mmCIF file of C-alpha atoms in Angstrom:
data_model
loop_
_atom_site.group_PDB
_atom_site.id
_atom_site.type_symbol
_atom_site.label_atom_id
_atom_site.label_comp_id
_atom_site.label_asym_id
_atom_site.label_seq_id
_atom_site.Cartn_x
_atom_site.Cartn_y
_atom_site.Cartn_z
ATOM 1 C CA MET A 617 87.526 -138.315 114.043
ATOM 2 C CA GLU A 618 84.628 -139.406 111.691
ATOM 3 C CA ASN A 619 85.024 -141.923 108.980
ATOM 4 C CA THR A 620 83.709 -140.506 105.952
ATOM 5 C CA PRO A 621 82.911 -142.322 102.908
ATOM 6 C CA LYS A 622 84.912 -141.605 100.323
ATOM 7 C CA LYS A 623 83.668 -139.844 97.293
ATOM 8 C CA THR A 624 82.972 -141.758 93.995
ATOM 9 C CA ALA A 625 81.976 -140.457 90.524
ATOM 10 C CA ARG A 626 78.681 -140.079 89.833
ATOM 11 C CA PRO A 627 77.116 -141.234 86.920
ATOM 12 C CA GLY A 628 78.018 -139.093 83.718
ATOM 13 C CA LYS A 629 80.948 -137.419 85.649
ATOM 14 C CA VAL A 630 83.716 -140.108 85.323
ATOM 15 C CA LYS A 631 86.360 -137.940 83.765
ATOM 16 C CA SER A 632 89.546 -137.076 85.872
ATOM 17 C CA ARG A 633 90.959 -133.793 84.888
ATOM 18 C CA THR A 634 94.646 -135.397 85.776
ATOM 19 C CA TYR A 635 93.968 -137.748 82.421
ATOM 20 C CA GLU A 636 91.943 -135.335 80.474
ATOM 21 C CA GLU A 637 93.797 -136.004 77.169
ATOM 22 C CA LEU A 638 92.685 -139.572 76.951
ATOM 23 C CA TRP A 639 88.788 -138.254 76.712
ATOM 24 C CA THR A 640 90.207 -136.657 73.100
ATOM 25 C CA ARG A 641 91.570 -139.996 72.096
ATOM 26 C CA PRO A 642 88.893 -141.795 69.972
ATOM 27 C CA GLY A 643 90.452 -145.142 70.434
ATOM 28 C CA TYR A 644 90.417 -144.629 74.002
ATOM 29 C CA LEU A 645 86.709 -143.776 73.961
ATOM 30 C CA ILE A 646 85.758 -146.636 71.590
ATOM 31 C CA ARG A 647 87.679 -149.151 73.636
ATOM 32 C CA ARG A 648 86.213 -147.923 76.782
ATOM 33 C CA LEU A 649 82.361 -147.841 75.025
ATOM 34 C CA HIS A 650 83.313 -151.615 74.396
ATOM 35 C CA GLN A 651 84.446 -152.294 77.944
ATOM 36 C CA ILE A 652 81.094 -150.866 78.818
ATOM 37 C CA HIS A 653 78.886 -152.905 76.301
ATOM 38 C CA VAL A 654 80.357 -156.463 77.230
ATOM 39 C CA GLY A 655 79.405 -155.520 80.998
ATOM 40 C CA LEU A 656 76.087 -154.809 79.935
ATOM 41 C CA PHE A 657 76.189 -157.690 77.739
ATOM 42 C CA ALA A 658 77.088 -159.863 80.465
ATOM 43 C CA GLU A 659 74.601 -158.398 82.924
ATOM 44 C CA GLU A 660 71.803 -159.092 80.488
ATOM 45 C CA CYS A 661 73.067 -162.516 79.142
ATOM 46 C CA GLY A 662 74.585 -163.957 82.230
ATOM 47 C CA GLY A 663 73.584 -167.406 82.584
ATOM 48 C CA GLU A 664 73.400 -168.002 78.957
ATOM 49 C CA ASP A 665 77.242 -168.960 78.581
ATOM 50 C CA ILE A 666 77.582 -166.628 75.199
ATOM 51 C CA THR A 667 79.751 -163.902 74.411
ATOM 52 C CA PRO A 668 79.137 -160.946 71.890
ATOM 53 C CA VAL A 669 81.487 -162.426 69.314
ATOM 54 C CA GLN A 670 79.278 -165.736 69.571
ATOM 55 C CA SER A 671 76.282 -164.116 69.269
ATOM 56 C CA ALA A 672 77.408 -162.289 66.385
ATOM 57 C CA ILE A 673 78.344 -165.548 64.523
ATOM 58 C CA LEU A 674 74.962 -167.291 65.576
ATOM 59 C CA SER A 675 73.321 -164.240 64.067
ATOM 60 C CA VAL A 676 74.827 -164.085 60.597
ATOM 61 C CA LEU A 677 73.911 -168.008 60.152
ATOM 62 C CA GLN A 678 70.660 -167.755 61.826
ATOM 63 C CA GLY A 679 68.715 -167.591 58.700
ATOM 64 C CA GLY A 680 69.758 -171.181 57.917
ATOM 65 C CA GLU A 681 72.446 -170.288 55.302
ATOM 66 C CA GLU A 682 75.794 -172.421 55.681
ATOM 67 C CA MET A 683 79.309 -170.754 54.763
ATOM 68 C CA ASP A 684 82.846 -171.321 55.300
ATOM 69 C CA GLN A 685 84.495 -171.038 58.299
ATOM 70 C CA LEU A 686 86.968 -168.366 57.034
ATOM 71 C CA THR A 687 84.013 -166.106 55.189
ATOM 72 C CA LEU A 688 82.290 -166.646 58.581
ATOM 73 C CA SER A 689 84.980 -165.308 60.659
ATOM 74 C CA THR A 690 85.763 -162.434 58.499
ATOM 75 C CA SER A 691 81.723 -161.416 58.374
ATOM 76 C CA VAL A 692 81.808 -160.595 61.847
ATOM 77 C CA GLY A 693 85.425 -159.140 62.079
ATOM 78 C CA ILE A 694 87.504 -161.592 63.589
ATOM 79 C CA ASP A 695 90.964 -163.266 62.135
ATOM 80 C CA ARG A 696 90.665 -167.227 61.118
ATOM 81 C CA THR A 697 92.117 -168.341 64.345
ATOM 82 C CA SER A 698 89.909 -166.602 66.902
ATOM 83 C CA GLY A 699 86.927 -167.699 64.341
ATOM 84 C CA ALA A 700 87.820 -171.535 64.294
ATOM 85 C CA ASP A 701 88.233 -171.186 68.264
ATOM 86 C CA VAL A 702 84.830 -169.450 68.823
ATOM 87 C CA ILE A 703 83.022 -171.813 65.929
ATOM 88 C CA ARG A 704 84.832 -174.976 68.173
ATOM 89 C CA ARG A 705 83.220 -173.869 71.086
ATOM 90 C CA LEU A 706 79.511 -173.322 69.486
ATOM 91 C CA GLU A 707 80.053 -176.582 67.742
ATOM 92 C CA ARG A 708 80.658 -178.443 71.173
ATOM 93 C CA ARG A 709 77.653 -176.853 72.644
ATOM 94 C CA GLY A 710 75.691 -178.295 69.753
ATOM 95 C CA LEU A 711 74.531 -174.924 68.448
ATOM 96 C CA VAL A 712 76.511 -175.146 65.191
ATOM 97 C CA THR A 713 77.988 -178.104 63.030
ATOM 98 C CA ARG A 714 80.982 -178.164 60.904
ATOM 99 C CA MET A 715 81.853 -180.459 57.991
ATOM 100 C CA PRO A 716 84.088 -180.593 55.350
ATOM 101 C CA SER A 717 83.413 -178.637 52.058
ATOM 102 C CA GLU A 718 82.718 -181.005 49.327
ATOM 103 C CA PHE A 719 84.752 -178.265 46.944
ATOM 104 C CA ASP A 720 87.885 -177.718 49.322
ATOM 105 C CA ARG A 721 88.450 -180.560 51.830
ATOM 106 C CA ARG A 722 90.583 -177.794 53.762
ATOM 107 C CA ALA A 723 87.684 -175.750 54.253
ATOM 108 C CA LYS A 724 85.080 -176.446 56.964
ATOM 109 C CA ILE A 725 81.538 -175.520 56.402
ATOM 110 C CA VAL A 726 79.472 -173.909 59.432
ATOM 111 C CA LYS A 727 75.683 -174.400 59.593
ATOM 112 C CA ILE A 728 73.307 -173.458 62.497
ATOM 113 C CA THR A 729 71.599 -176.195 64.287
ATOM 114 C CA ASP A 730 67.869 -175.877 65.599
ATOM 115 C CA ALA A 731 69.052 -176.063 68.958
ATOM 116 C CA GLY A 732 71.674 -172.876 67.740
ATOM 117 C CA LYS A 733 68.325 -171.213 65.790
ATOM 118 C CA THR A 734 66.467 -171.749 69.331
ATOM 119 C CA PHE A 735 68.887 -170.388 71.561
ATOM 120 C CA ILE A 736 69.370 -167.191 69.450
ATOM 121 C CA ARG A 737 65.874 -166.631 69.536
ATOM 122 C CA ARG A 738 65.367 -167.208 72.995
ATOM 123 C CA VAL A 739 68.365 -164.712 73.764
ATOM 124 C CA ARG A 740 68.037 -162.312 71.334
ATOM 125 C CA PRO A 741 65.661 -159.984 73.440
ATOM 126 C CA ARG A 742 68.375 -159.523 76.185
ATOM 127 C CA MET A 743 71.013 -158.833 73.824
ATOM 128 C CA ALA A 744 68.796 -156.202 72.242
ATOM 129 C CA LYS A 745 68.410 -154.757 75.655
ATOM 130 C CA ALA A 746 72.254 -154.556 76.270
ATOM 131 C CA GLN A 747 72.309 -152.875 73.146
ATOM 132 C CA ASP A 748 69.304 -150.271 74.118
ATOM 133 C CA ARG A 749 71.107 -149.963 77.426
ATOM 134 C CA LEU A 750 74.419 -148.906 75.852
ATOM 135 C CA ILE A 751 72.362 -146.024 73.558
ATOM 136 C CA ALA A 752 69.797 -144.981 76.042
ATOM 137 C CA PRO A 753 71.331 -141.833 76.710
ATOM 138 C CA LEU A 754 70.786 -140.677 73.065
ATOM 139 C CA ASP A 755 67.692 -139.476 71.846
ATOM 140 C CA ASP A 756 66.814 -140.606 68.218
ATOM 141 C CA ASP A 757 68.422 -138.150 66.350
ATOM 142 C CA GLU A 758 71.687 -138.576 68.201
ATOM 143 C CA ARG A 759 71.191 -142.447 67.647
ATOM 144 C CA GLU A 760 70.966 -141.814 63.871
ATOM 145 C CA GLU A 761 73.892 -139.427 63.694
ATOM 146 C CA PHE A 762 75.774 -142.031 66.043
ATOM 147 C CA PHE A 763 75.480 -145.039 63.685
ATOM 148 C CA ARG A 764 76.258 -142.806 60.810
ATOM 149 C CA LEU A 765 79.116 -141.615 61.842
ATOM 150 C CA ILE A 766 80.742 -144.908 63.704
ATOM 151 C CA ASN A 767 79.851 -146.706 60.386
ATOM 152 C CA LYS A 768 81.946 -144.026 58.162
ATOM 153 C CA LEU A 769 84.807 -144.763 60.767
ATOM 154 C CA VAL A 770 84.397 -148.271 60.490
ATOM 155 C CA ASP A 771 84.133 -148.500 56.705
ATOM 156 C CA ALA A 772 86.618 -145.867 56.181
ATOM 157 C CA ASN A 773 89.305 -147.962 58.518
ATOM 158 C CA ASN A 774 88.194 -151.326 57.754
ATOM 159 C CA GLU A 775 91.473 -152.525 56.228
ATOM 160 C CA ALA A 776 93.569 -151.081 58.801
ATOM 161 C CA SER A 777 92.174 -154.046 61.172
ATOM 162 C CA ARG A 778 94.169 -156.835 62.175
ATOM 163 C CA ALA A 779 90.755 -158.875 61.113
ATOM 164 C CA PRO A 780 89.244 -156.610 58.099
ATOM 165 C CA MET A 781 85.857 -157.487 57.836
ATOM 166 C CA GLY A 782 84.549 -159.124 54.419
ATOM 167 C CA THR A 783 81.258 -159.165 52.925
ATOM 168 C CA ILE A 784 79.024 -162.040 52.476
#
C-alpha cells in the first residue's frame, strides 16, 4: 500500500464547499483577512516585539504631538482599558512616556520618546511590507476600490463598535 501525501488547498483555493455560507458573510471574511494580516505582520516584524496596535499608537504619536491616553486609544479604535495596557507596555520599553495632565490630574498625557521615534522609523518599512503583501493580489484600481469600500463600511458602522474611533 502506497503512502500518498494528503492534498492540501492551493493558494487561492481555500474555500470549502461544505462551508460555502461562510464565504458570503462579511464579518467572517473581515475577521479572516485580519488573521492573515496579523500573520504577515508577525512574519515581517518578527523579533521586533511589536503588535499592530502598538505600531498604530506609535504611528499616531510619531509626529511629536502629545495627547491624553483616552484620546489616543479612541483614535486607533481601542477601548480605554486596552489602550492603557498597550501604552503601559510601550512605556516599559521606553518608547513612550506618560505623565499626569496639568489640567486634569486623572488624565495621563502620552508622548513618544526619541527611542520610540527611532524604533517606529526603523520598523515602518517592514510594517509597510506586511500591508503591501496583504493587498498584493489587487491591481491599482482594485486597491483604490477596496479602500473606498472598506472606509465606507468603517465610517458607516463606527458607532456600532465596542470601541468607536474618535477623531484627533
